[in-house]
Coordinates of C-alpha atoms in Angstrom, one line a residue:
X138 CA 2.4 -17.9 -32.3
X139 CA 4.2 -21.0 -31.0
X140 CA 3.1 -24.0 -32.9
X141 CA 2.2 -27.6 -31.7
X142 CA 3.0 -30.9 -33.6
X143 CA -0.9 -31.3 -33.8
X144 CA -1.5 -27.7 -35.2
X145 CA 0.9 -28.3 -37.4
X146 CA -0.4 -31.4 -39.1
X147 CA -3.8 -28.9 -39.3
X148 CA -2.4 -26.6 -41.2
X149 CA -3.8 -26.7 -44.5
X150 CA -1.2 -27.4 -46.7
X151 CA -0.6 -30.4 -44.5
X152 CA -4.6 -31.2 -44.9
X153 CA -4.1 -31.1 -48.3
X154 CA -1.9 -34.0 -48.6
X155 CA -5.0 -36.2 -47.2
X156 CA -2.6 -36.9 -43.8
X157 CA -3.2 -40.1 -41.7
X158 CA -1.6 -40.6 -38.1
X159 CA 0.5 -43.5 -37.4
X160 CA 2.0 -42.1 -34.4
X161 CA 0.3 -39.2 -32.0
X162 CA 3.2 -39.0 -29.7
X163 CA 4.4 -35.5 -28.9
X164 CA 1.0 -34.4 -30.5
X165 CA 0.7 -31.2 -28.1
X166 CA 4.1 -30.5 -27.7
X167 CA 5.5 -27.4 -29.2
X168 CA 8.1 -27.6 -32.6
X169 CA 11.1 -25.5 -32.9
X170 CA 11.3 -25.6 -36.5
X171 CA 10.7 -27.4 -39.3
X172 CA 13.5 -29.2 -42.0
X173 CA 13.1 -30.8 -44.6
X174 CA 14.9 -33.8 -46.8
X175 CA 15.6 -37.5 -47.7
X176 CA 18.6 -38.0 -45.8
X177 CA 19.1 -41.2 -43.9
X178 CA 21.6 -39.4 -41.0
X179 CA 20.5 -36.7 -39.6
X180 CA 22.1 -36.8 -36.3
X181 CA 24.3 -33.7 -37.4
X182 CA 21.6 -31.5 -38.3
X183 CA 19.4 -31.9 -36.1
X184 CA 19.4 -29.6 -32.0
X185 CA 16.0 -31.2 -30.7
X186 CA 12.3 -30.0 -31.0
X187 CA 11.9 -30.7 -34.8
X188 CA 9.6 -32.1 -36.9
X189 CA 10.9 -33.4 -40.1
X190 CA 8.9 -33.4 -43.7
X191 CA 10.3 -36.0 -45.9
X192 CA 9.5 -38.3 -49.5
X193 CA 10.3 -41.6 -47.3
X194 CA 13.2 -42.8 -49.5
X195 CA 15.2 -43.2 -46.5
X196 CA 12.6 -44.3 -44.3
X197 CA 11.3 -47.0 -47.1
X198 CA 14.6 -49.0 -47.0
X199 CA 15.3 -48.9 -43.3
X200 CA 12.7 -48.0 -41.4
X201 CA 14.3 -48.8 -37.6
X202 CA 17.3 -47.6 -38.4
X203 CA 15.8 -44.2 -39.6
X204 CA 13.3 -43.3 -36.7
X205 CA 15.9 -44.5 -34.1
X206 CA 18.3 -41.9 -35.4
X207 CA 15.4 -39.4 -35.3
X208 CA 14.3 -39.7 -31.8
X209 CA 18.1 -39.8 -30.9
X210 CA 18.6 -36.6 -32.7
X211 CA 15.6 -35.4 -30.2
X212 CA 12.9 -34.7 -33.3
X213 CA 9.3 -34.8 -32.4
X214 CA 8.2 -36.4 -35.3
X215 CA 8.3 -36.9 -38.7
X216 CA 6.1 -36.5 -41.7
X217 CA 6.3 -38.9 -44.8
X218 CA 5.0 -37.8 -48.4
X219 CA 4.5 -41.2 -50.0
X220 CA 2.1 -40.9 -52.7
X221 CA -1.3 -42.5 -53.1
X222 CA 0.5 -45.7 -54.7
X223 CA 2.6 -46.7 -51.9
X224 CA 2.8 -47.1 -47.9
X225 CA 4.6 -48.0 -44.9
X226 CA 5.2 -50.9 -43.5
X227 CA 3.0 -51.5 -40.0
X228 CA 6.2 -51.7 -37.9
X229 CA 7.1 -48.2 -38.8
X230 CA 4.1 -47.4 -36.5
X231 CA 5.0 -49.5 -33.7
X232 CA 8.5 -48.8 -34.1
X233 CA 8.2 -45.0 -33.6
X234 CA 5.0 -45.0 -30.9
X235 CA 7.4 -46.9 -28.9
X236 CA 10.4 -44.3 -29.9
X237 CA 8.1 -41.9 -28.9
X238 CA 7.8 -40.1 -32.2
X239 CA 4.8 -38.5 -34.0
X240 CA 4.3 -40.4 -37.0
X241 CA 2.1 -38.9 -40.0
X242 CA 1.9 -40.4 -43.6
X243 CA 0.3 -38.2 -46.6
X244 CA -1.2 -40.1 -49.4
X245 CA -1.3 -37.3 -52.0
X246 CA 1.5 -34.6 -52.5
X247 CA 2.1 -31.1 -51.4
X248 CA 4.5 -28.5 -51.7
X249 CA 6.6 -29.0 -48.7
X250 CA 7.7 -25.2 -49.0
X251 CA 4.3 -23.6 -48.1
X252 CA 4.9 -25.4 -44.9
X253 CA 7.7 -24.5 -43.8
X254 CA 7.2 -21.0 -44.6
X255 CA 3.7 -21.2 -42.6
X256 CA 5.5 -22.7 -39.9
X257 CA 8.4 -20.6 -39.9
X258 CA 6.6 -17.2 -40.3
X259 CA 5.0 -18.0 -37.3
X260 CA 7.6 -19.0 -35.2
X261 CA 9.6 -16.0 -36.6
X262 CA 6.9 -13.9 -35.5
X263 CA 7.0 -15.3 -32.3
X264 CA 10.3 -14.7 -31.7
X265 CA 10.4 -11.1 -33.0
X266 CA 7.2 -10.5 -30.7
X267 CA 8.8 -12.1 -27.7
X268 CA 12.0 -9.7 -28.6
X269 CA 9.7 -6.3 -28.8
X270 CA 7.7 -7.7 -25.4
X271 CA 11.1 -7.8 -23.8
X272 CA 12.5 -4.6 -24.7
X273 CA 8.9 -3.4 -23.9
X274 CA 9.3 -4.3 -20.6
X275 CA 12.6 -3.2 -20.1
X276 CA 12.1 0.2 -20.9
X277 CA 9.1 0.1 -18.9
X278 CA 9.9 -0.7 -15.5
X279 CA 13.5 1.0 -16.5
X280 CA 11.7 4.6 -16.9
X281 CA 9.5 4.0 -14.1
X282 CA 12.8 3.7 -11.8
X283 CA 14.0 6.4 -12.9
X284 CA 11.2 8.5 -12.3
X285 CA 11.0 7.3 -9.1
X286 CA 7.5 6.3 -9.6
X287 CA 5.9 4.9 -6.2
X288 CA 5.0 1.1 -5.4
X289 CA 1.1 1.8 -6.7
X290 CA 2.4 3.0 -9.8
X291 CA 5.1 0.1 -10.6
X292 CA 2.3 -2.4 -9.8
X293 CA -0.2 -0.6 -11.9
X294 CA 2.2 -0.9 -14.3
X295 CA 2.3 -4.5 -13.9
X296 CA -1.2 -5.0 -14.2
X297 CA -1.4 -3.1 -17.0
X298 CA 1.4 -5.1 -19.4
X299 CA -0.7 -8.3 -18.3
X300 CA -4.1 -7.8 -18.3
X301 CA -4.0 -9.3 -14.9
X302 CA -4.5 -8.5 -11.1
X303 CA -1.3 -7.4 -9.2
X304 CA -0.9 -7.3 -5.9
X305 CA 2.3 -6.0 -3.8
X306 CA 2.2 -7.7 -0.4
X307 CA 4.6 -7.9 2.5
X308 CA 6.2 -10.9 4.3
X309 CA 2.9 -10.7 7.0
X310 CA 0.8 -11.2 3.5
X311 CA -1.0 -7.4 4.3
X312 CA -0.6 -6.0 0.8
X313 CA 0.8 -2.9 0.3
X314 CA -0.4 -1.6 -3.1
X315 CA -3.0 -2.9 -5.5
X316 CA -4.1 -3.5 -9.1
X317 CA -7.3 -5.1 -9.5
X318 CA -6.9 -5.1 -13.1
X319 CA -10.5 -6.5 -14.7
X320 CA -11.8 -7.6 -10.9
X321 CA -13.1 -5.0 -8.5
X322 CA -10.7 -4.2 -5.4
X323 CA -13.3 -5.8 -3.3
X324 CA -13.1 -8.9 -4.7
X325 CA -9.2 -9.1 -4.8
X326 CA -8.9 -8.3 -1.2
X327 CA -11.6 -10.3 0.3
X328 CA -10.3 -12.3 2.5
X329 CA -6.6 -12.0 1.5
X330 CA -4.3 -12.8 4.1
X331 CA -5.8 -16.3 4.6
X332 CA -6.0 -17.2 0.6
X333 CA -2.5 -15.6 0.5
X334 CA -1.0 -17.7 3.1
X335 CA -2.1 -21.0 1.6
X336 CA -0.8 -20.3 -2.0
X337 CA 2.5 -19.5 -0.6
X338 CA 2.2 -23.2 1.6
X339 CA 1.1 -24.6 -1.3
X340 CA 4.0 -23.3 -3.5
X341 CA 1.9 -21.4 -6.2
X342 CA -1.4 -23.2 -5.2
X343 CA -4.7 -22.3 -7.0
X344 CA -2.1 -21.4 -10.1
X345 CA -1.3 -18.1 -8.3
X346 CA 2.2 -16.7 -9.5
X347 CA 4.3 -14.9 -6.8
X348 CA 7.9 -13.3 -7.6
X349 CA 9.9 -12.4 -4.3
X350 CA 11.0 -9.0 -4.0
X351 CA 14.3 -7.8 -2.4
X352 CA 17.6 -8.6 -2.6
X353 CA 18.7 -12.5 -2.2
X354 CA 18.1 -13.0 1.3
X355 CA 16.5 -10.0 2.0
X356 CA 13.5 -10.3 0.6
X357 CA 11.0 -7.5 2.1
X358 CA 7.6 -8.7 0.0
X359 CA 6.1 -10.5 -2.9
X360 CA 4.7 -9.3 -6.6
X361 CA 1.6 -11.6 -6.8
X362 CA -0.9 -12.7 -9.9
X363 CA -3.5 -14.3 -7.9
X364 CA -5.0 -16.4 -10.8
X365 CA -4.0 -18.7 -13.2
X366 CA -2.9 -17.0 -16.2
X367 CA -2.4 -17.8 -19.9
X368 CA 1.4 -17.0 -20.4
X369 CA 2.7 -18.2 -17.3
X370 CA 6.0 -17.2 -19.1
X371 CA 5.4 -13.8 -19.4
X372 CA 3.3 -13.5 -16.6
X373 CA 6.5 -14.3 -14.7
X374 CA 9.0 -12.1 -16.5
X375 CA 6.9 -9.1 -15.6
X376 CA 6.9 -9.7 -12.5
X377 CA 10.5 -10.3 -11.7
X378 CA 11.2 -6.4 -13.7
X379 CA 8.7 -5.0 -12.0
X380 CA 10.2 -6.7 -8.4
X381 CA 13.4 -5.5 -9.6
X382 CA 12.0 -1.9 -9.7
X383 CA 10.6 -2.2 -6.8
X384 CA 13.9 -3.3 -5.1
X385 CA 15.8 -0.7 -6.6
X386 CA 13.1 2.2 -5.4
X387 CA 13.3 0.6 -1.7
X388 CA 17.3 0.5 -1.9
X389 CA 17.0 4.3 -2.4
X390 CA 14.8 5.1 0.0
X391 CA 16.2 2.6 2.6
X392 CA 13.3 3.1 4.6
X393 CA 12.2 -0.2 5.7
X394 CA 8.5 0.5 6.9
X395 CA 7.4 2.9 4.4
X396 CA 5.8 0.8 1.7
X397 CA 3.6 0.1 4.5
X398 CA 3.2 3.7 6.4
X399 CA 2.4 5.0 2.7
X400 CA -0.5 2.5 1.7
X401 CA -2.2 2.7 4.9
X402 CA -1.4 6.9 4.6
X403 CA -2.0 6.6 1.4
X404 CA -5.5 4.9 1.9
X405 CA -6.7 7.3 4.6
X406 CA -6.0 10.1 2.7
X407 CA -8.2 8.6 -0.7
X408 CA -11.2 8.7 1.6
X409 CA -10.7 12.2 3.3
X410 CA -10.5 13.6 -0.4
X411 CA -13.6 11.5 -1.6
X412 CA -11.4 9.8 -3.9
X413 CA -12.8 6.4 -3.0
X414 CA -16.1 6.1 -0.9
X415 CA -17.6 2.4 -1.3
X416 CA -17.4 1.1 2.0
X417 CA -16.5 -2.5 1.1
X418 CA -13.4 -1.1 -1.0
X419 CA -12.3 0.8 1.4
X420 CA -13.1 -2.1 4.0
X421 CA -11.3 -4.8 2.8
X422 CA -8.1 -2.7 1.6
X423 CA -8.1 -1.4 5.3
X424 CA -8.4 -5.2 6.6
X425 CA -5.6 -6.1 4.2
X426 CA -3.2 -3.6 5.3
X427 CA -3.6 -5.0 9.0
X428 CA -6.9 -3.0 10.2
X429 CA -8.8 -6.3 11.9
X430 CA -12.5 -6.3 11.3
X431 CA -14.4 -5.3 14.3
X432 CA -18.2 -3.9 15.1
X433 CA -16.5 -0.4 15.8
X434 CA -13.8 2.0 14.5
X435 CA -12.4 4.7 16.5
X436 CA -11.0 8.2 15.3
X437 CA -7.5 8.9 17.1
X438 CA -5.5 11.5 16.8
X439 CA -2.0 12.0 18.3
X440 CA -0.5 15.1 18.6
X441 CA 3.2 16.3 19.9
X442 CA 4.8 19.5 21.0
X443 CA 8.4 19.9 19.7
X444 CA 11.3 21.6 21.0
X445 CA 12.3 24.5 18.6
X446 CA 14.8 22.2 16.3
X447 CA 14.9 24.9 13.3
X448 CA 12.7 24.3 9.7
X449 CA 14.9 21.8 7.9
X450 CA 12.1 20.0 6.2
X451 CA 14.2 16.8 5.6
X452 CA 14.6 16.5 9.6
X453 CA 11.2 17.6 9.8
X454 CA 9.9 14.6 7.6
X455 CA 12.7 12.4 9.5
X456 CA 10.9 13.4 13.1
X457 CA 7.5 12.4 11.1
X458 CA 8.2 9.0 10.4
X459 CA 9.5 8.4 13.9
X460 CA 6.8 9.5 15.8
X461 CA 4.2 7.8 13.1
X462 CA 6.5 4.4 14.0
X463 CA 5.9 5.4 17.2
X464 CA 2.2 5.3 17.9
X465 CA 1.8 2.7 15.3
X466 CA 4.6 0.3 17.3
X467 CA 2.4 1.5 20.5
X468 CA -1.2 0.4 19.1
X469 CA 0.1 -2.7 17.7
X470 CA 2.3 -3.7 20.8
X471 CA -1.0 -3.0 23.0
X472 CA -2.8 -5.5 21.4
X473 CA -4.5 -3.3 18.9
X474 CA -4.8 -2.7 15.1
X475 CA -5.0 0.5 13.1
X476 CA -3.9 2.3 10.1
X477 CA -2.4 5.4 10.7
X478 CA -1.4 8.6 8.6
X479 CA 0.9 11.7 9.1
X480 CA -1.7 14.6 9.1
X481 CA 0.6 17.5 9.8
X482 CA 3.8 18.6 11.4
X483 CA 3.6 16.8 14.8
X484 CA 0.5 15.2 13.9
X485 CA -0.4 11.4 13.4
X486 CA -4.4 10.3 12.6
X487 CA -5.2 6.8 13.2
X488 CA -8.4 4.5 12.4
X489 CA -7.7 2.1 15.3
X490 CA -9.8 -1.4 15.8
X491 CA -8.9 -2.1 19.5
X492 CA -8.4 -5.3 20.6
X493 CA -11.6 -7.7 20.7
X494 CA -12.3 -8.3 24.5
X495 CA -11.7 -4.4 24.5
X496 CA -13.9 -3.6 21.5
X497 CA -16.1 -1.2 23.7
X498 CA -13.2 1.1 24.7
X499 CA -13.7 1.9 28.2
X500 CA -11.8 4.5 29.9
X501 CA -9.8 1.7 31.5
X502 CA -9.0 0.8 28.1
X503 CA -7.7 4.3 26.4
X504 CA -5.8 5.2 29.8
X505 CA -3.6 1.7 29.5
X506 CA -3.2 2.5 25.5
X507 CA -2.9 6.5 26.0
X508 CA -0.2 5.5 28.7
X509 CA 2.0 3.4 26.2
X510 CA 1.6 5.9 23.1
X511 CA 3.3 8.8 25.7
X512 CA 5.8 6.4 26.9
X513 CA 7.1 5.8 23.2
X514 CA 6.1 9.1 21.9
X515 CA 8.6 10.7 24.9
X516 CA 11.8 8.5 23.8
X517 CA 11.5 11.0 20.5
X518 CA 14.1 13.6 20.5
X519 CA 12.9 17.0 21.2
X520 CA 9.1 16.4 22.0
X521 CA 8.3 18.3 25.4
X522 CA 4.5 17.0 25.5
X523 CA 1.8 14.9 23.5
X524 CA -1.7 14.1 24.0
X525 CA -3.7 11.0 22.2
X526 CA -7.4 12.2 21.7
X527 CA -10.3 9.8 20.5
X528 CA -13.2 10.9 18.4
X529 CA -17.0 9.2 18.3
X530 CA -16.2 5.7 17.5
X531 CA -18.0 4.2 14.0
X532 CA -19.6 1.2 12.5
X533 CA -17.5 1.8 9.2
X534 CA -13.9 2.4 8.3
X535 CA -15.4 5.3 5.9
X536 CA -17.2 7.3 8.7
X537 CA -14.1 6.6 11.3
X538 CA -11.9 8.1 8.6
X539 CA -13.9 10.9 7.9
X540 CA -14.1 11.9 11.8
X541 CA -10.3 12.3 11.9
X542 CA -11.0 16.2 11.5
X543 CA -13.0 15.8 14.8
X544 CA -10.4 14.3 16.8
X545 CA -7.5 16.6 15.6
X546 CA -9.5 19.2 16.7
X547 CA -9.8 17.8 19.9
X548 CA -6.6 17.2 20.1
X549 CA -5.3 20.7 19.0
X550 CA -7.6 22.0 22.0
X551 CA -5.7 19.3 24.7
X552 CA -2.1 20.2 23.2
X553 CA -2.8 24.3 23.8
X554 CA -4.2 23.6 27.0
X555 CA -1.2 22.0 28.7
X556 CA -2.3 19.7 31.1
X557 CA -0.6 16.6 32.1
X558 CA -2.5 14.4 34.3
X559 CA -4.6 13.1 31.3
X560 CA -4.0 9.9 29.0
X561 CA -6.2 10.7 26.8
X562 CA -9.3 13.4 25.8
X563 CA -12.2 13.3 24.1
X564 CA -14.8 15.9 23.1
X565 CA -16.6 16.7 26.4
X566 CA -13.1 17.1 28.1
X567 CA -12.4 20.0 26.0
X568 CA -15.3 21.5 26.1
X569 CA -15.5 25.6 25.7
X570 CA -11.8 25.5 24.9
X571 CA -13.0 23.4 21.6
X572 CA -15.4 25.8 20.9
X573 CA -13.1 28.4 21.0
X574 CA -10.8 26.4 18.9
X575 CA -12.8 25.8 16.3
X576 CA -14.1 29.6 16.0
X577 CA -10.0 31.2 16.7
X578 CA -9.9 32.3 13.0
X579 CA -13.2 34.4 12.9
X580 CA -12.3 38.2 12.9
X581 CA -15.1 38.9 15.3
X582 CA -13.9 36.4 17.8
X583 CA -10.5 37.8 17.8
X584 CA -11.8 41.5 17.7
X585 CA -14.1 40.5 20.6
X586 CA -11.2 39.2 22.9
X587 CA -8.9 42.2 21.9
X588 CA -11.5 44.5 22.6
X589 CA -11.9 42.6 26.7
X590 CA -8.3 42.8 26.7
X591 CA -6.9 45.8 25.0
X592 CA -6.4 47.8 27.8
X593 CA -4.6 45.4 30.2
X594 CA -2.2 44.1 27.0
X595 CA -1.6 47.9 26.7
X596 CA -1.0 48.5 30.1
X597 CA 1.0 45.2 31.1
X598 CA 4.6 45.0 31.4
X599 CA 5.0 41.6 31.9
X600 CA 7.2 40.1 34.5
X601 CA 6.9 36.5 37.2
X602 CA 3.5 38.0 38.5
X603 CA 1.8 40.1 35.5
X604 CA -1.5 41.5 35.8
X605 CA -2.7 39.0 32.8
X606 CA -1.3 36.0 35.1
X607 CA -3.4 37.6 38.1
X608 CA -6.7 37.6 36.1
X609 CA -5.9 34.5 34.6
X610 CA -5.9 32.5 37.8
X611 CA -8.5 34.5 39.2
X612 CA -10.9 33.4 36.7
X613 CA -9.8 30.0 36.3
X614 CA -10.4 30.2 40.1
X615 CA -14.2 31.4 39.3
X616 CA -13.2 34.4 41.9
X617 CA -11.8 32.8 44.9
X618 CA -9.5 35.7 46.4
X619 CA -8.5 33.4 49.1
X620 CA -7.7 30.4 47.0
X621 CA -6.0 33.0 44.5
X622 CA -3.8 34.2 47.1
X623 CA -2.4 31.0 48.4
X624 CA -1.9 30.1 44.4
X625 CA 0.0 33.0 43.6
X626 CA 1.8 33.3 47.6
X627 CA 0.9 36.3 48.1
X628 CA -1.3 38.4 50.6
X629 CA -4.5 39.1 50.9
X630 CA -4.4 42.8 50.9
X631 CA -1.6 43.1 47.9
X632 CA -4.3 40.6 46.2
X633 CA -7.1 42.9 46.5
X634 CA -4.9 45.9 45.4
X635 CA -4.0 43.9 42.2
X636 CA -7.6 42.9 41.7
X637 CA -8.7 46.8 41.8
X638 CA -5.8 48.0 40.1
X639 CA -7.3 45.6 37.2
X640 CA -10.4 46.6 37.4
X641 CA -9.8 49.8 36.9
X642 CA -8.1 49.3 33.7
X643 CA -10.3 47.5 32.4
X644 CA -13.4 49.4 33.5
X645 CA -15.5 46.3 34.6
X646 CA -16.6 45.3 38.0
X647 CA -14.9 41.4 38.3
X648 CA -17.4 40.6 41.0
X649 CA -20.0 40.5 38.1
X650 CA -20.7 37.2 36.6
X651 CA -21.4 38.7 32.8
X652 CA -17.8 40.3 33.3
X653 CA -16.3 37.3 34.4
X654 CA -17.3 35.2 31.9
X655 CA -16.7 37.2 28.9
X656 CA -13.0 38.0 30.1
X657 CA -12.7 34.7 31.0
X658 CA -13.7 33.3 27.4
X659 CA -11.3 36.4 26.0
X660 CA -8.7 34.9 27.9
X661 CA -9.4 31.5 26.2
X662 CA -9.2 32.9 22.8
X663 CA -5.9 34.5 23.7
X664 CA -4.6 31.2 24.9
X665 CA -5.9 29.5 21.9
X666 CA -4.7 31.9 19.5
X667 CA -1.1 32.2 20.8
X668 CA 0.0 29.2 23.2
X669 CA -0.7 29.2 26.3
X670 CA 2.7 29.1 27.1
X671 CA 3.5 31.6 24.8
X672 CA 0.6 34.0 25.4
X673 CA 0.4 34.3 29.1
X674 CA 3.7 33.0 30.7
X675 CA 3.4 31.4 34.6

């Protein structure tokens, strides 16, 4: 360990020698190491930070002369071994308080060599510890890079080597990944943004340490302690490896919004798999990613129809990202605030806070924000049609997370049914289709609506105006022949030929309400099950 002037004079060897203090400048200043001898010059041997041990010989016959070439040698002191018979003269004292040098005169001897080997095994151990702590961290942050270890995992690391807290924040203060270290997440995050913003004005305020991240004038974030530590030192060449690791990881992605996209992702998908579930945790690390604190969460899910592009998964993930910019650039640009998370192929969950004078989310509301998502979502290359449903809004970020799986369902429903003239959906607006949805995968509901349908699929051969197309709008029509006919432009008479044509491959009676219904939900299944576009064509 580093040693002080005033440790050193505690040592006991030093003790030994009965010590009394002339001088108690430099008294908590650190030495550098420790020489001794009777020279009267010592201007040559001397590089600043010492503290010399010495019989007084030189100092006896001229003591000015002596401590002034001291103190311009830059030692922080000096102490003399005079013997219980002898002593210094009082100017000596004066002389080097006002040289500012520490001033100590024994009155019985010691062996100067057990101090300087106390003294310097220390400070050699120091040294040597310093040395292993640096290659240490080196190889540290150097392996993590090259296992491409993520942001959570290079601060974790961080937090780790010092015992201490580590936050990863962006430029907007929202912070990206966390390591509470010995404090709970909660009380990290609480309130972050705010205590953030006034270390940084304050330049290190409250004793916080912050290392930028990113090249020179790029910066993209900060590594933050936010505490005073002990080694401010070390503390600080942590950091500065780990932010170098970080930089490094962000040059190779060269992705500049996906520290971001992959905490809040990251976050949302931690409480679907009941990895986290303390609702103040998961509270204030939503609120520190940008989520604003409101009475009620909402469940959204936005989901897109793509143009067959092929299955290269790299473009795939590339399409991802954009359309997750998308919606998020949407939300935020409406006013709104949300964290949002890639859930599938074409798929983006969001836990949205809307804005507060729109925290009730009227219909007004989701139309204006359902609008802008399309508009953006649209610009994408190769999406033919999106839909943005909303699930049953919350009083917590856990229970708004968790009903993600409800909206994506609504939201699969809207997609498959095709319809256009909607900015958003909710549950009631899907309705038996969501039902349907939910049971597709159940043999007996596919065997049921093979079983309505067999003989027509049989029989069908397709074409502009197929007997499924017929039925189809026929029962969407709830058996309007006249309404039918002017849908489909044909007559009347061909109509009801059709219609009984139908009827008697199927062997069911389509003026019957039973029949009509369970063809109709059949058809649904079909739908469902296939595409609409894809199952029935027209």
């Amino acid at each position: 360990m580093t040693l002080t002037v005033a440790e050193v004079i505690g040592l006991p060897a030093i003790q030994a020698g009965q010590p009394q203090v002339l001088s108690a400048r430099r008294w908590d200043e650190q030495i550098r190491w420790v020489h001794v001898g009777d020279i009267a010059d010592w201007s040559t041997l001397l590089q600043g930070g010492e503290l010399v041990l010495t019989t007084g010989a030189a100092l006896r016959k001229s003591p000015a002369r002596y401590l002034r070439g001291l103190a311009d040698a830059g030692a922080l002191g000096v102490v003399v071994e005079l013997g219980s018979a002898r002593s210094l003269p009082d100017a000596a004292a004066t002389l080097a308080d006002a040289l500012n040098l520490a001033l100590v005169e024994l009155h019985r001897e010691i062996k100067f060599v057990e101090v300087t080997e106390e003294v310097h095994r220390r400070i050699v151990a120091e040294q040597f510890e310093e040395v292993a702590f640096d290659r240490r961290v080196h190889e540290t942050f150097t392996d993590l890079s090259m296992k491409r270890v993520s942001a959570t995992g290079i601060v974790g690391a961080a937090a780790r080597m010092l015992g201490e807290p580590v936050v990863l924040e962006d430029l907007a203060h929202q912070a990206l990944a966390v390591a509470p270290g010995p404090d709970t997440t909660v009380e990290l995050l609480e309130d972050w943004e705010r205590r953030s913003r006034r270390a940084s004005g304050e330049l290190g305020g409250d004793g916080w340490l912050m290392t930028a991240v990113g090249t020179r004038g790029e910066e993209w974030g900060r590594l933050v302690v936010p505490r005073a530590t002990a080694d401010p030192a070390r503390a600080t060449k942590v950091l500065e490896r780990a932010a170098v690791a970080l930089a490094m990881d962000r040059m190779i992605e060269r992705d500049r919004a996906g520290l971001h996209q992959q905490a809040q992702s990251g976050l949302i998908d931690e409480v679907l798999r009941d990895r986290i579930s303390d609702e103040r945790e998961i509270a204030v690390r939503a609120n520190a990613l940008g989520l604003r604190k409101t009475s009620r969460y909402f469940p959204v899910t936005v989901r897109v129809r793509y143009q067959l592009t092929g299955a290269d998964p790299l473009a795939r993930q590339r399409r991802n990202v954009t359309l997750l910019d998308a919606v998020a650039h949407a939300v935020n640009a409406s006013g709104h605030t949300g964290l949002f998370a890639t859930r599938s192929d074409g798929e983006v969950g969001a836990v949205i806070a809307l804005s507060s004078n729109r925290a009730g989310g009227t219909d007004k509301t989701w139309d204006a924000l359902g609008d802008a998502v399309k508009r953006e979502v649209q610009r994408i290359d190769g999406v033919q049609h999106s839909v943005l449903a909303v699930g049953t809004p919350a009083d917590l970020v856990t229970d708004a997370t968790h009903a993600l799986t409800d909206s994506a369902h609504v939201a699969e429903v809207a997609l498959a049914m095709d319809a256009h003239d909607r900015q958003f959906y909710r549950a009631s607006d899907v309705r038996l289709r969501g039902l349907i949805s939910l049971l597709q995968n159940d043999p007996r509901v596919q065997g049921f609506a093979e079983t309505e349908l067999k003989a027509l699929l049989t029989a069908d051969r397709g074409g502009p105006l197929s007997d499924l197309i017929v039925l189809r709008e026929y029962l969407r029509l709830a058996g309007n022949k006249a309404a039918l006919a002017t849908r489909l432009h044909i007559s009347r008479p061909s109509l009801y030929k059709r219609l009984n044509a139908i009827e008697r491959t199927l062997g069911v009676d389509l003026s019957d309400a039973e029949s009509m219904v369970s063809l109709h939900v059949a058809m649904l299944v079909l739908e469902t099950r296939r595409g609409a576009d894809s199952a029935i064509a027209g």
